[in-house]
Amino acid sequence: MIEASPFQYFVDPVLRAPTLGSMLMCLGASLVGVFVFLRRQSLLGESLSHAAYPGVILGVILSGLLSFGESEEVYIAIFIMGGAAITALLGLWCIYALERHLGVRSDSALCFILSVFFGVGLTLASQVQFSYSYLYRQAQVYLYGQAATMTDIHVIVYGVLAFIITGVVCLFYKEIQTITFNRDYAKSIGMNVRMMDAVFFVLIVIAVIIGIRSVGVVLMSAMLISPAVAARQYTNKLSLMFLLAGLFGLLSGYLGNYLSTETSLWFQRVYPSSRLALPTGPMIVLVASCICLLSLLLAPERGMLLRMCRIAHFRQRCMYENLLKAIWRLGPHQAVSFEQIAKHQSTSKFYLRFVLWRLKRNGWLQTNDQKFYQFTHEGEVWAAKIVRLHRLWEVYLVDYLGMGSEKVHVNAEEMEHIITPDLERELTLLLHDPQRDPHHQPIPPKAF
Amino acid sequence: MDIKYFNPYSNENFLGFFYQLGLRLYGFISGQIPLRELASDEIQLIVLMSLAGSAALVGAFLVLRKMTMLANSLSHTILLGIVAAYVMSSNGILEGDEHYHPINIQAMLWAALGVGILTVFLTEFLTKKARLQEDASTGIVFTSLFALGIVLVTLLTRNAHVGTEVVMGNVDALQLEDCKLILIIFGLNILLTGLFFKEYQITTFDPALANALGFSTLFYNYLLMVQVSATTVGAFRAVGVLMVLAFITGPVLTARLLTHRLGTLIFMAIGIGFFASLIGVALSRHILSVYGVPFSTGIVVCVIAGLFLLAIIWKKIERSRLFGKFQAKDLVSTS
Amino acid sequence: MPTTPTHPFAFQAHQLTVNYDKTPVLWDITFDIPQGHLVGIVGPNGAGKSTLIKAALGLLKPISGSVDFFGKPLRSVRTKIAYVPQRQSVDWDFPITVRDLVLMGGYGRLGVLKWPRKADRVAAERYLEWVGMDQYADRQISQLSGGQQQRVFIARALLQEADLYFMDEPFAGIDLATEKVIMGILSKLKAEGKTVFVVHHDLNTVENYFDWAVLLNMRLIASGPVKEAFTAQNLQATYGKSFSLFDEALKLSQEKTHGAVS
């Protein structure tokens, strides 16, 4: 049972803030994620989000020391975000120092900083649990995200930050494109690569600190990776990639928040004893991952399922062409019986009949009264073309590349299905329009 | 379940801790104190030290093979395995805040194995079939599986705190049975790493030659993953899944600064891990006794980080000391 | 001291064909190499030289054809074959000393669960001396120059005390002194009746270094003593023809196999 209509999520004062906040946060993260993806530093987000955690706790501790209560939510939030930013930047600097000055490999540096900073954060968190228990909840929220308690102020802040991210991406689009593609070239034409690196690092820190509220520290990196990967499956153009990633981010933010709230409400109705609130982070990430998975499978051109379909289609075409070729060899103008065809084929009789039937249905073959098969005009043209390509290729291999003539047949069997008209033209030119193949068989002339 | 009212380490400060430890050790060895009366501090010590040892053994090869992010990935996806083991071993669904639940060691290890292989398989699949960058594949696999795990575990146990526990561990709730699991895993790691040391060495350094000599690099990759999975699953109760990474990377990176030989590296890393665990437990007891503030496992991670910093400083000092020597030498020799 | 096998041919390739997807990279390679020669394998980049070695050593699986060493398949004579991979294939930052790297050469012979013995260590010292790297025995390999790295690699192969050596581009990017050292080693090996295959990139030095040449460009152009095989005509056949049409067809074939839109 749906508790509230989807539209209400934008309007209802209680539901509005978490929904918009999550969406804005995911938007920011996914845009930065494209940048991260292009630089092949997808796991940097993982390290930084974990490095932000001690900062969160420090912010909480500071609030506790200043005796902030529920009413000073805004200040607490500011301290937390500030702390998170500081430790995230510190973590970034440590990673850089480890790699540059100590020669530690990138993956080890990322892992080490991730675990150490996070460990320190957890240690401090256990402290908070002890001394400022009423603020402990604040710290917990940042582990897996809890959008439900966001207020309009959060939304405004996140909105501004998301706007900044979008602005930077638009402003520096050219630089981003050139530098991520070819760093040295960008340097050579005078782009300030180091400044862009700094911009990149600032952006990723911003994305992380706004993200950890909705999605949490542990899962934050998903929002940097999944929308970008999904977007990549649809396009080669960078601008479109940014657009799509942003869209997917918005969708994940909305749906994840929606589903987690609905599930929590449903749960509370069914099991009233447990006051269970499903954290939003995992749901948002699950939605984003589903979008990513579906994109990987179904995207036109690159989608895996579609690729498999194309492969199957190609194989089928090869089967047709091989059969037509075999019939052509038996006698291009004769009618041939099924038995004659079946004699040299290795597939089952049943399948053979099926393929022949399909060829007839599609107009490449026809049968006469004795059920013998014969080419239609189109069929003959196609068959002749395949034979021509096969024999042309054999001439190329033997005469031009110097292969032994006994060996070229197998390769030609593969290539005859692949050679495009352009390639055929070039071959004809290169070989001076040969009339005979290496086995002294005639090469059918080019059809018009 | 025995509740210990008397802990010989209560109110001990840092040095007092070691004194007590020494006394107790003598008592255990001479048979005066039965093993079932291990204090919680000692249990923590055993678990942490075994964990550090295991982690150093697998960590050395993970770092050298540049596979630490895969270990990070595994440490997240293991949650799914734990959920599966949970469902398999206890047919009950826990209500409330009860932390201690019966662990079926076998179920855990099998689950760890299964999830480890699944993670590697999925990452490879995405990299090869979907033509995705390796860092992105790793990221997608572990975040989605972990998110799934969190949702399942929260729904199944109807306890929103389990998510935190998994990540933090609960070292204070460790019992004697936990020692068993982790000691077995430590033993397993020692056995496998010792037996296959040179195979690991050559498949890490020069896979082409290794294959040419007849060693299967694929086999040793998977073996290493099995060891990492087992280590991670053993750790989740003590320090939570994420801090295992500190044990895996920290001591190895520290040792790497101090030595050039692989064998020495491993022994040093184990030693550093042992040392950090010892100091960590002593420190947390000290802080509890003297300041009344309970810190838990996190202290050990801080100690590991501290030791790393010390190693850096030591290296800097050594370098500036030798710098003078090198300058003179370079003038004389030709390379 | 293990005896050199008595089979007349150290290496026999028989119709070896190695594919990349559906298209051949090595096509129908057949040639025999008698024992005791220094063989230079030359051909354009991407022509399959490294592929030949890798297929021979079982690192790649051929579509068809076979390779015999001293008349036997690889499995039975692994210990008689040594491989020096390309230098870039390895991370030189690995924590290992020069001496330990050389000792690695003995791992195949030792098998699982065994450790290097005293005799192995003495042998390692000797071979390090042969290549002039004995002073560096305790040095960390990351501190070596390119030429020194290559020498240590060769010492490792020497430790295997094989009868047949495969070296992949050992002369690439090294200094003059190292070049002389390597040439000296090769001559020594030949004098002892060993057979050495070297993938070589510098056509100018083939006649100085080798006494047998194999010219490859996807298929075998020529194989024979340098004077006979390394001729202008054969070189023209190896390097002269344009393979661009073939490459284009290869690319199309790969696309179709992976279901890409072309």
Short mmCIF file of C-alpha atoms in Angstrom, two decimals, chain A residues 25-26 29-30 33-34 36 42-47 49-50 208 211 215-230 245 248-249 252 281-290 292, chain B residues 76 135-136 138-147:
data_model
loop_
_atom_site.label_atom_id
_atom_site.label_comp_id
_atom_site.label_asym_id
_atom_site.label_seq_id
_atom_site.Cartn_x
_atom_site.Cartn_y
_atom_site.Cartn_z
CA MET A 25 22.84 15.83 -3.39
CA CYS A 26 22.73 13.02 -5.92
CA ALA A 29 27.61 13.74 -6.83
CA SER A 30 26.79 12.34 -10.24
CA GLY A 33 31.28 11.43 -10.74
CA VAL A 34 31.63 11.88 -14.48
CA VAL A 36 36.05 11.21 -11.49
CA SER A 42 36.66 6.14 -8.94
CA LEU A 43 37.99 4.82 -5.68
CA LEU A 44 39.18 8.20 -4.52
CA GLY A 45 35.61 9.04 -3.55
CA GLU A 46 35.55 5.96 -1.38
CA SER A 47 38.64 7.05 0.50
CA SER A 49 34.09 9.79 2.19
CA HIS A 50 35.59 7.56 4.84
CA VAL A 208 31.36 14.10 -0.59
CA GLY A 211 26.52 13.37 -0.06
CA VAL A 215 23.77 8.34 1.47
CA GLY A 216 26.20 8.04 4.32
CA VAL A 217 29.92 7.75 4.52
CA VAL A 218 30.16 4.09 3.73
CA LEU A 219 28.18 4.11 0.50
CA MET A 220 28.92 7.60 -0.79
CA SER A 221 31.28 6.47 -3.52
CA ALA A 222 28.45 4.62 -5.22
CA MET A 223 26.84 7.92 -6.17
CA LEU A 224 30.05 9.03 -7.78
CA ILE A 225 30.41 5.88 -9.83
CA SER A 226 27.05 4.39 -10.77
CA PRO A 227 25.35 7.31 -12.53
CA ALA A 228 28.50 8.07 -14.52
CA VAL A 229 28.91 4.47 -15.61
CA ALA A 230 25.24 4.28 -16.56
CA ALA A 245 24.48 11.28 -15.23
CA PHE A 248 20.15 9.40 -13.29
CA GLY A 249 21.36 10.99 -10.09
CA SER A 252 18.10 7.71 -7.85
CA GLY A 281 21.56 5.53 1.84
CA PRO A 282 21.33 1.86 0.95
CA MET A 283 18.05 2.36 -0.91
CA ILE A 284 19.40 5.21 -3.01
CA VAL A 285 22.46 3.15 -3.81
CA LEU A 286 20.35 0.14 -4.74
CA VAL A 287 18.27 2.24 -7.11
CA ALA A 288 21.40 3.76 -8.66
CA SER A 289 22.96 0.32 -9.03
CA CYS A 290 19.83 -1.02 -10.68
CA CYS A 292 23.48 1.14 -13.80
CA HIS B 76 32.14 -4.76 2.17
CA ASP B 135 38.23 0.82 -10.54
CA ALA B 136 34.63 1.46 -11.59
CA THR B 138 35.17 -2.77 -8.19
CA GLY B 139 33.22 0.21 -6.93
CA ILE B 140 29.90 -0.84 -8.43
CA VAL B 141 30.17 -4.42 -7.24
CA PHE B 142 30.93 -3.71 -3.65
CA THR B 143 28.62 -0.76 -3.15
CA SER B 144 25.61 -2.55 -4.58
CA LEU B 145 26.24 -5.80 -2.74
CA PHE B 146 26.89 -3.95 0.49
CA ALA B 147 23.76 -1.80 0.12
#
